[in-house]
Short mmCIF file of C-alpha atoms and ligand atoms in Angstrom, two decimals:
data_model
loop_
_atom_site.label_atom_id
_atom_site.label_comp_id
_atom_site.label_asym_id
_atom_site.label_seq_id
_atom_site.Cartn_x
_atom_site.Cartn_y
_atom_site.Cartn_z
CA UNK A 1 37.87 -143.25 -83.24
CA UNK A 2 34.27 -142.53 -83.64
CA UNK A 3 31.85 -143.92 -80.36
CA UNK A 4 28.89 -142.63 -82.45
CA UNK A 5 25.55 -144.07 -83.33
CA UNK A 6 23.12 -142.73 -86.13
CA UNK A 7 19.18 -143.14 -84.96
CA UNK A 8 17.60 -144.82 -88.07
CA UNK A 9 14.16 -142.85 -86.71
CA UNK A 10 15.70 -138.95 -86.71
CA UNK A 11 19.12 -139.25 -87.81
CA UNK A 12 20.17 -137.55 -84.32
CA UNK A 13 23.83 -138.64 -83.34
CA UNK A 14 24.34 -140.78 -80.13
CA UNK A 15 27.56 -141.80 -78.17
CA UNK A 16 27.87 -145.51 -77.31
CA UNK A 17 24.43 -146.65 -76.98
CA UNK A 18 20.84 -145.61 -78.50
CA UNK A 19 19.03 -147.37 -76.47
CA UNK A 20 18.57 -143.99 -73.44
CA UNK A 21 17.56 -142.32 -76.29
CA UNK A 22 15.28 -144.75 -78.34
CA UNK A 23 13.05 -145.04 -74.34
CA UNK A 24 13.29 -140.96 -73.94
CA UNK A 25 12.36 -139.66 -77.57
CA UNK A 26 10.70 -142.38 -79.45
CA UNK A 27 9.60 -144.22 -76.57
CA UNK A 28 11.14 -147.76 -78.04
CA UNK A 29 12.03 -150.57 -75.90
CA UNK A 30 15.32 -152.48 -77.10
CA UNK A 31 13.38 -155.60 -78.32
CA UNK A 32 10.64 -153.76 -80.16
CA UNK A 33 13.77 -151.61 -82.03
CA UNK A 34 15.08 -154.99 -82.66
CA UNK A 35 12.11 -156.24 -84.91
CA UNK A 36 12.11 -153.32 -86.40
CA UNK A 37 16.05 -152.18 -87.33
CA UNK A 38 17.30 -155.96 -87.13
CA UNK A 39 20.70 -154.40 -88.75
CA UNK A 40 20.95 -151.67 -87.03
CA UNK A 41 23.43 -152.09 -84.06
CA UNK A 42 22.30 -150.21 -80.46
CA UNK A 43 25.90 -149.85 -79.39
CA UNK A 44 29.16 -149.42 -80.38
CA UNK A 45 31.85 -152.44 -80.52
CA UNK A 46 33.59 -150.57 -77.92
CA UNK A 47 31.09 -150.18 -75.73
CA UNK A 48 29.92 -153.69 -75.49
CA UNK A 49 33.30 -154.81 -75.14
CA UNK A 50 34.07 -152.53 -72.46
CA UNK A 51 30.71 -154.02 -70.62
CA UNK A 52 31.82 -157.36 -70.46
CA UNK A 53 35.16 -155.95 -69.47
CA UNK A 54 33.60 -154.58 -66.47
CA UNK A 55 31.33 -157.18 -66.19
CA UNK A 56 27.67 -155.29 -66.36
CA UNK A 57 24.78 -157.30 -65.56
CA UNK A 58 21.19 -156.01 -64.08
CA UNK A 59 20.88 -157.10 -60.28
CA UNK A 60 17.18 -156.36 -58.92
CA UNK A 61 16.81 -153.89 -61.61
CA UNK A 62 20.08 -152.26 -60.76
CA UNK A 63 23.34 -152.40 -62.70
CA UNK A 64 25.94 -153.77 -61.42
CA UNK A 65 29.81 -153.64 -62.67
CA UNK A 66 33.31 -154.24 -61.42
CA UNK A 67 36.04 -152.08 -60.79
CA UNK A 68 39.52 -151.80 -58.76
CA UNK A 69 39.16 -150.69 -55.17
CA UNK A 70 42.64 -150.06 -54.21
CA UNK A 71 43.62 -153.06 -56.31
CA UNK A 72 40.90 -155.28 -55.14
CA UNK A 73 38.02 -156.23 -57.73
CA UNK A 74 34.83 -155.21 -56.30
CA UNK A 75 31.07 -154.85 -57.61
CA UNK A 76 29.63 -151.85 -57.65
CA UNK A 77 26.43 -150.57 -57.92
CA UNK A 78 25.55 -148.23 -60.95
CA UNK A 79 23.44 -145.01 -60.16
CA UNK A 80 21.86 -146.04 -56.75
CA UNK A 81 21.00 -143.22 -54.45
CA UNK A 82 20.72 -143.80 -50.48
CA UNK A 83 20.66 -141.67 -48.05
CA UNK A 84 23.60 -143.50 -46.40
CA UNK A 85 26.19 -144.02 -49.22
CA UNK A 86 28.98 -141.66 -48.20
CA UNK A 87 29.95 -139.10 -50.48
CA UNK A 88 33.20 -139.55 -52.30
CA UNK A 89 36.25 -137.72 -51.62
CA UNK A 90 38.48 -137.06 -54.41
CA UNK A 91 41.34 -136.57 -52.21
CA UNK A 92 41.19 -139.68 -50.36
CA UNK A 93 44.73 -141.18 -50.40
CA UNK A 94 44.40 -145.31 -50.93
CA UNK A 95 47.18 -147.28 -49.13
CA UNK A 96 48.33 -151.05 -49.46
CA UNK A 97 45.68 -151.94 -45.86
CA UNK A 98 42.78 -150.31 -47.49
CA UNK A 99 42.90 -152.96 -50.45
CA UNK A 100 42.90 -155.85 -47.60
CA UNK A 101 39.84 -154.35 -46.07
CA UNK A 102 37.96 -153.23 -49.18
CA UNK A 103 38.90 -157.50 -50.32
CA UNK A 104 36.89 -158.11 -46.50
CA UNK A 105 33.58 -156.01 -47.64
CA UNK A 106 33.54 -157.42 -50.72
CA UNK A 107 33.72 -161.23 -49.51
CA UNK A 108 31.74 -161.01 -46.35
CA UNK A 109 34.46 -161.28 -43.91
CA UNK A 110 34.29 -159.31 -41.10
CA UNK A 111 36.79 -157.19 -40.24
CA UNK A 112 38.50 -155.34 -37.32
CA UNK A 113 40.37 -151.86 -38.30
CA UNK A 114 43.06 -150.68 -36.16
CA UNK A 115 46.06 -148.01 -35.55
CA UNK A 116 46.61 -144.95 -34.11
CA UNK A 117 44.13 -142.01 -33.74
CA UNK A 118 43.17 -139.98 -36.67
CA UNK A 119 45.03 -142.15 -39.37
CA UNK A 120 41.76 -142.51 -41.97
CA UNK A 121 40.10 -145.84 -40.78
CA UNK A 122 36.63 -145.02 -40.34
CA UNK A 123 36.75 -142.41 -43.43
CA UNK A 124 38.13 -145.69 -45.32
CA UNK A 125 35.26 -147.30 -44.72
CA UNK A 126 33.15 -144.77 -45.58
CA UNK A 127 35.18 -144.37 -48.63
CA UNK A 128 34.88 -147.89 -49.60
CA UNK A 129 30.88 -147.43 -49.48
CA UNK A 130 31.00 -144.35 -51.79
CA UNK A 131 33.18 -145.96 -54.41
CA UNK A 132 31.21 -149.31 -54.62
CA UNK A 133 27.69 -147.28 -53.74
CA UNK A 134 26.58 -149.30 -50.70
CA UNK A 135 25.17 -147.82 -47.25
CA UNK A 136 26.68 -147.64 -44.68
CA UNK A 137 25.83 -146.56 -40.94
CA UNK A 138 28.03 -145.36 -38.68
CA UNK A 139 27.88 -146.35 -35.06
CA UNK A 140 30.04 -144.90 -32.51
CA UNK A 141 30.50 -147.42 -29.24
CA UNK A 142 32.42 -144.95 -27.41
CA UNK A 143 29.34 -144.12 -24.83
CA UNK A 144 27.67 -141.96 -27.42
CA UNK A 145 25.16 -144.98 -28.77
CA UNK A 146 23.34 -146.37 -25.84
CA UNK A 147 22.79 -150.42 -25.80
CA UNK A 148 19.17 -149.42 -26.35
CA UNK A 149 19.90 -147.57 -29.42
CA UNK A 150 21.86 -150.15 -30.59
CA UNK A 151 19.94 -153.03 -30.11
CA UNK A 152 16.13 -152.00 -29.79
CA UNK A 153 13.83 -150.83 -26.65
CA UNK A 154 10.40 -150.67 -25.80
CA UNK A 155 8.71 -147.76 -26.12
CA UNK A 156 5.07 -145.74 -26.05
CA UNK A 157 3.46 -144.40 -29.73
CA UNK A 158 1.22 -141.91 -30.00
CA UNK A 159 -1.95 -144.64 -29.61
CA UNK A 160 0.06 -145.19 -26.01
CA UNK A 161 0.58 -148.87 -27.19
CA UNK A 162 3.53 -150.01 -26.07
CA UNK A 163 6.07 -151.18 -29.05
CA UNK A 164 9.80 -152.47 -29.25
CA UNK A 165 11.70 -150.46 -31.66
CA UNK A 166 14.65 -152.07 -33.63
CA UNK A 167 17.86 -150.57 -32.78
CA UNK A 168 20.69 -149.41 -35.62
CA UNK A 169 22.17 -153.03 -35.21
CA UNK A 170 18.54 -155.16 -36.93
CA UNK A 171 18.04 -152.29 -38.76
CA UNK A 172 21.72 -152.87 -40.89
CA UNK A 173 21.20 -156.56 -40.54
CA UNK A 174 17.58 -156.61 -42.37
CA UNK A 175 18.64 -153.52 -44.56
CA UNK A 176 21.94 -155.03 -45.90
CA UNK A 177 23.56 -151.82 -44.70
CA UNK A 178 27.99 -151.94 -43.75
CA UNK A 179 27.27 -151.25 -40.62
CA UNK A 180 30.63 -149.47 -38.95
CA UNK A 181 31.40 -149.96 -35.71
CA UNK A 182 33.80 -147.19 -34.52
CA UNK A 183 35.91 -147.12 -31.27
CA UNK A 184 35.06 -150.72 -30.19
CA UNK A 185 37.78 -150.75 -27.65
CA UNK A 186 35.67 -148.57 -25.68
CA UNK A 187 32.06 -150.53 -26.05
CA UNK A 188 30.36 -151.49 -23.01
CA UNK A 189 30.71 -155.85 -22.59
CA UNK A 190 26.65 -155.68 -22.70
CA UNK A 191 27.43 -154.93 -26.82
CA UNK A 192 30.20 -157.45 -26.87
CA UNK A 193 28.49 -160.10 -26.06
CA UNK A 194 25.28 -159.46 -28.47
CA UNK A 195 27.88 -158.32 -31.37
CA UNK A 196 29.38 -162.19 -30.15
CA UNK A 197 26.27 -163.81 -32.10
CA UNK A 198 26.41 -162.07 -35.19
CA UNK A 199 29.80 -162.35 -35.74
CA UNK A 200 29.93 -165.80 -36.18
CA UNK A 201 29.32 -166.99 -40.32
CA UNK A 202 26.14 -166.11 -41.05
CA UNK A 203 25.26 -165.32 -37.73
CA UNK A 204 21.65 -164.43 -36.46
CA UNK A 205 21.10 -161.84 -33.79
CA UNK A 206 18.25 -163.05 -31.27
CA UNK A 207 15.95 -160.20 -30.22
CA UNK A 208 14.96 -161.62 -26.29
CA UNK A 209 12.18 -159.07 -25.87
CA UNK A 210 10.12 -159.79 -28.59
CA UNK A 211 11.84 -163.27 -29.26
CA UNK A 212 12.55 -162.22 -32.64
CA UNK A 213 15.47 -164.11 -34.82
CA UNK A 214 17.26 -161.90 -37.09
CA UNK A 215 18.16 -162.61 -39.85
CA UNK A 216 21.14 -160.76 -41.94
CA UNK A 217 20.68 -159.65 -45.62
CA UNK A 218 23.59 -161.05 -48.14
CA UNK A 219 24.77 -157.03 -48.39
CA UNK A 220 24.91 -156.92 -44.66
CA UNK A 221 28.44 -156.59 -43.24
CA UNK A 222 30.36 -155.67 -40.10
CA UNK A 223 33.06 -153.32 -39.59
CA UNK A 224 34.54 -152.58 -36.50
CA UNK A 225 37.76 -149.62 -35.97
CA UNK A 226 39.79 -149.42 -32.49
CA UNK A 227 42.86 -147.36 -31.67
CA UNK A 228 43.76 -150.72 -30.08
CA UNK A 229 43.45 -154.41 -30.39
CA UNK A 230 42.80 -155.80 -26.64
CA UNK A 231 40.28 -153.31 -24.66
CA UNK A 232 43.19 -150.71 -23.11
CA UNK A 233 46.65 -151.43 -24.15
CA UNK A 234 47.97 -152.71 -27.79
CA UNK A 235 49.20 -156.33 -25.14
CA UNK A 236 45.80 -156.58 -24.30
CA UNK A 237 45.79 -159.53 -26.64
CA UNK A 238 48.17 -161.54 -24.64
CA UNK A 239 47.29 -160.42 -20.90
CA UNK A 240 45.57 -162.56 -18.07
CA UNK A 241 42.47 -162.09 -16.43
CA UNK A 242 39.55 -160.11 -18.87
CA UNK A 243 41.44 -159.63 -21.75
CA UNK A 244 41.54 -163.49 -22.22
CA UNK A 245 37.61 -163.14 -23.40
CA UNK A 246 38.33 -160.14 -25.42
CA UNK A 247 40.52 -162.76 -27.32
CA UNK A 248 37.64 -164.95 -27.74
CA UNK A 249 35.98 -162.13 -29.02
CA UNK A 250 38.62 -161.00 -31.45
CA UNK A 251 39.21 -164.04 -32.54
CA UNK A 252 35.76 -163.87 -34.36
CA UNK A 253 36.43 -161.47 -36.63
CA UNK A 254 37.64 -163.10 -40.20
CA UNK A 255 40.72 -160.16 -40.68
CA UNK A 256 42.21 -157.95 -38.31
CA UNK A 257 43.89 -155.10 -40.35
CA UNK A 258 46.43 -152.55 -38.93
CA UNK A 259 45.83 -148.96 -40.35
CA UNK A 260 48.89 -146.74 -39.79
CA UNK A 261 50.25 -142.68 -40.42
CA UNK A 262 50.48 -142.51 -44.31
CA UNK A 263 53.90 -142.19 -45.41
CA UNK A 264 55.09 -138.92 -45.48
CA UNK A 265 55.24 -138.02 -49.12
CA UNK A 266 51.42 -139.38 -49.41
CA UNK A 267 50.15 -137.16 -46.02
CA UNK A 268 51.83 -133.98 -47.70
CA UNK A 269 50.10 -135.01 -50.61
CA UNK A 270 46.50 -134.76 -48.91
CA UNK A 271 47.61 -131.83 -47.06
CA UNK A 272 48.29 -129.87 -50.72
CA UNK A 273 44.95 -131.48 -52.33
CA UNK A 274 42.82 -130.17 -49.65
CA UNK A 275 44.54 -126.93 -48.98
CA UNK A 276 45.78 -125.81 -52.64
CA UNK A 277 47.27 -122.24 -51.59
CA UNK A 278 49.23 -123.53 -49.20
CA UNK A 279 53.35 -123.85 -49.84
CA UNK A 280 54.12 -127.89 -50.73
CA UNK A 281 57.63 -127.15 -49.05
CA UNK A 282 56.10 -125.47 -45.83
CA UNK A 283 53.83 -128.58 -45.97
CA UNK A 284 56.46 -131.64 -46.55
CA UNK A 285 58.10 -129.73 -43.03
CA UNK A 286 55.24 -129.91 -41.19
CA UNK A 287 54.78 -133.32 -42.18
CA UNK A 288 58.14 -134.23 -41.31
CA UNK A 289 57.98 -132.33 -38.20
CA UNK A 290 54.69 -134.83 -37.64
CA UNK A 291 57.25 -138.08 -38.51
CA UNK A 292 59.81 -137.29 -35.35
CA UNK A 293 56.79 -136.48 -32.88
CA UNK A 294 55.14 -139.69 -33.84
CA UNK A 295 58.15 -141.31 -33.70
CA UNK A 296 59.39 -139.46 -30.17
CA UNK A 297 55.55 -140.85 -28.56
CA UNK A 298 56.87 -144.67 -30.05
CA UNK A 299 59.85 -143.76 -27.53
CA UNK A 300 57.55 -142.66 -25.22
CA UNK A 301 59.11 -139.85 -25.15
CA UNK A 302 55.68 -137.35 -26.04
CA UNK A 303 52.26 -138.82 -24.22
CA UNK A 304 50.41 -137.52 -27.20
CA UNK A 305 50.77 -138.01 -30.74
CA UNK A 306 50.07 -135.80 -33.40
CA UNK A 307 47.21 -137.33 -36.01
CA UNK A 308 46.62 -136.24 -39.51
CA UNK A 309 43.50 -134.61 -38.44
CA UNK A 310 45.58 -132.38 -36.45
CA UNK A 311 47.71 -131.47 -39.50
CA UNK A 312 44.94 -130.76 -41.29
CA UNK A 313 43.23 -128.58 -38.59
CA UNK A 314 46.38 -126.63 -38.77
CA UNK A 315 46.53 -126.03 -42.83
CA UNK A 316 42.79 -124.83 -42.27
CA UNK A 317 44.13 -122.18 -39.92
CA UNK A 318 47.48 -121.44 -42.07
CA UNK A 319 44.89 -121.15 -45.28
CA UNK A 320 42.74 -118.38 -43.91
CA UNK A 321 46.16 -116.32 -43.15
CA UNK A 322 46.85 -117.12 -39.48
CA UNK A 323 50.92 -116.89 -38.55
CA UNK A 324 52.17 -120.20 -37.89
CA UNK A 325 52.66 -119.52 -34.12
CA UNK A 326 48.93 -118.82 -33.65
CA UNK A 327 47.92 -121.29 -35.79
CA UNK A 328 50.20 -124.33 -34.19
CA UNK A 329 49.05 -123.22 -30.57
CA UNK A 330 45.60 -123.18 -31.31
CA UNK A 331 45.43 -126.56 -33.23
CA UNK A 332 47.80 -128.60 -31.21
CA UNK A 333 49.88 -126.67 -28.43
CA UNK A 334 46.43 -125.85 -26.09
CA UNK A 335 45.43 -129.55 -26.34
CA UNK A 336 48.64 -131.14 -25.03
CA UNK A 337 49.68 -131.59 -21.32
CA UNK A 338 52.75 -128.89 -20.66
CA UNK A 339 55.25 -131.94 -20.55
CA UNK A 340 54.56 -132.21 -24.33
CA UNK A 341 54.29 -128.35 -25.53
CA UNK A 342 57.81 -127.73 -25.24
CA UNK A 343 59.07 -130.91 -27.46
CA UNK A 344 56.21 -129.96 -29.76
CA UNK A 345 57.20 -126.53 -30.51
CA UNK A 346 60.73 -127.11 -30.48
CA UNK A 347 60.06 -129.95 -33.15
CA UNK A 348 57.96 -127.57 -35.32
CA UNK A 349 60.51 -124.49 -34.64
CA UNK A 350 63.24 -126.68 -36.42
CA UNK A 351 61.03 -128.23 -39.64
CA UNK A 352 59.47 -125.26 -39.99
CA UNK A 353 60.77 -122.44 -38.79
CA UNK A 354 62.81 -120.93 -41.75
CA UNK A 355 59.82 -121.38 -44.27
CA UNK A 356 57.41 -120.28 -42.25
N1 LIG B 401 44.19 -141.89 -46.31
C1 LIG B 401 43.56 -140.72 -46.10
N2 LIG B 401 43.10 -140.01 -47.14
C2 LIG B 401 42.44 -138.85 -46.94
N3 LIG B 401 42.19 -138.33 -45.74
C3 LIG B 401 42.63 -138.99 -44.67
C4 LIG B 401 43.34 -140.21 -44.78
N4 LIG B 401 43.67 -140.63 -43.55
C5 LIG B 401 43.18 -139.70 -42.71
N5 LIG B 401 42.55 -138.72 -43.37
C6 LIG B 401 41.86 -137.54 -42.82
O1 LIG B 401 42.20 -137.45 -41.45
C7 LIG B 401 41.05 -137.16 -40.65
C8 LIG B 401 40.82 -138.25 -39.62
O2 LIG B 401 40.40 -139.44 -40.26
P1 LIG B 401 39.48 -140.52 -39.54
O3 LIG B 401 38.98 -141.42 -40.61
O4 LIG B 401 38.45 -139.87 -38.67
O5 LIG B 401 40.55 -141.28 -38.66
P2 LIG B 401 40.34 -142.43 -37.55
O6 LIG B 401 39.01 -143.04 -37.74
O7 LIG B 401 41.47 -143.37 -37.83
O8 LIG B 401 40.51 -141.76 -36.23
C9 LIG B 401 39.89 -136.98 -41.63
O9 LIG B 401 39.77 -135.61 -41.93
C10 LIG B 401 40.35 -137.74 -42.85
O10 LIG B 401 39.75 -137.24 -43.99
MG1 LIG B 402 37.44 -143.13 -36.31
#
């Protein structure tokens, strides 16, 4: 099947569409060409078929189209570039949760990630943004953003007048950014309670200091990722005294979605795309070796757990030529309490220990 075009002005050969190269050599808007060629198509069948497919339209002077994220139809933006959209990751490994959360972004729900340590949610985010070509800024509530930052503070410029700056949280709101909350179990109640007003549909964020009203873009959304639901322990949700107004809280966001390990035939799968030279059978051990330790912490039998990040810390050592030994004490055995090294080692010894 040809996709090829003939242009009627130099005979030059074009896939799909002339119309790039009717505005770059001849300099020829579409409608002018129009008048002049009236017979003379400016794309293929195919190709106009497969724009309505994907339902193309111009948006602010930016195309738009829609494709599958993890299963869920989403519009994306064609050929934007932002400092903030994420960069794609090839190897990114899509699970059944992700399409529930990429369905949240795309409908303006906002939506609470959580699950163990290490197990992809705030790289799914980020992931989501690269795919679909939307900004998104990253926010980490664990201490390392101060309220200030976060919200806005006065401050002194250099013609010592004294000005509030907008923190990251109006700055997503008025920019339309996904702004990703990360580690919101640990977030100071101060944040809680602003966070409380936005949350709701459509909701505004008051600026006090400069009596300000805030109000959020239609791209704006809200993310937020926690290693657990109520603020301390996954029961939180159910306990007396404080955790009754994190329920408030919780209850505010639209979907709550519960990112887990990948299964272990997808996690050895990411652990051969990112570290080719590695042996897949070495790698399906360790990742089994990964499945009883997470399993033995469920039992509370381990106080730590072993993440994919961990795993993957590992490979990097095994890739540049380290023994296993060496490699496994300096990527996981030094960072567990004693109680823990033995079961860990003893668990890797017996995956791993022929093959490697
Ligand atoms: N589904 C996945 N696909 C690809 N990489 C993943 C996936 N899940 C986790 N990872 C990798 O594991 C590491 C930790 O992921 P991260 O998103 O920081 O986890 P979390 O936010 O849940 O603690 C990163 O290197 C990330 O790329
Ligand atoms: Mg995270």
């Amino acid at each position: 099947m040809t996709e090829q075009l003939q242009c009627p002005l130099c005979a030059q050969s074009e896939a799909f569409t002339l119309i790039p190269h009717l505005r770059a050599e001849h300099k020829i808007e579409p409608d002018v060409f129009r008048q002049r060629f009236p017979e003379q198509p400016l794309a293929t069948a195919a190709f106009i078929e497969s724009l309505a497919r994907h339902d193309v339209c111009k948006r602010d002077d930016v195309l738009h189209y829609q494709l599958s994220v993890a299963g869920c139809p989403m519009i994306a933006r064609f050929g934007v570039e932002h400092p903030l959209i994420p960069e794609p990751d090839p190897t990114f490994v899509w699970t059944e949760p992700a399409r529930d959360v990429a369905e949240a972004i795309e409908h303006n729900e906002r939506v609470f990630l959580y699950g163990p340590s290490g197990t992809g949610k705030s790289s799914l985010v980020r992931q989501i943004g690269a795919t679909v070509k939307r900004p998104v800024r990253r926010v980490s509530l664990n201490g390392e953003t101060s309220v200030a930052d976060f919200i806005g503070h006065w401050t002194v410029n250099a013609d010592r007048q004294t000005v509030f700056v907008a923190g990251l949280l109006p700055q997503a709101m008025q920019a339309g950014h996904i702004l990703q909350l990360d580690e919101v179990d640990a977030m100071q109640p101060e944040v809680g309670f602003i966070l409380q007003q936005v949350l709701e549909p459509g909701g505004h964020l008051l600026l006090t200091d400069i009596g300000e009203d805030i109000a959020p873009h239609p791209d704006f959304r809200l993310v937020a990722t926690a290693n657990t639901l109520g603020f301390g322990s996954d029961s939180g949700l159910y306990a007396s005294g404080t955790n009754v107004l994190n329920f408030s809280w919780l209850d505010r966001w639209d979907v709550v979605v519960h990112i887990d390990y990948l299964p272990a035939d997808q996690e050895a799968g990411l652990l051969h795309a990112r570290h080719r030279t590695l042996d897949p059978a070495l790698l399906k051990c360790m990742v089994a070796a990964a499945g009883d330790l997470r399993k033995a912490h469920a039992a509370e039998e381990l106080t730590t757990v072993l993440t994919t990040r961990r795993l993957l810390a590992l490979c990097a050592r095994l890739e540049r030529g380290n023994n296993f030994g060496r490699a496994l004490g300096v990527c996981v055995l030094n960072k567990v309490p004693d109680e823990d090294r033995k079961v860990i080692a003893e668990t890797f010894d017996h995956h791993v220990g022929p093959s490697a």
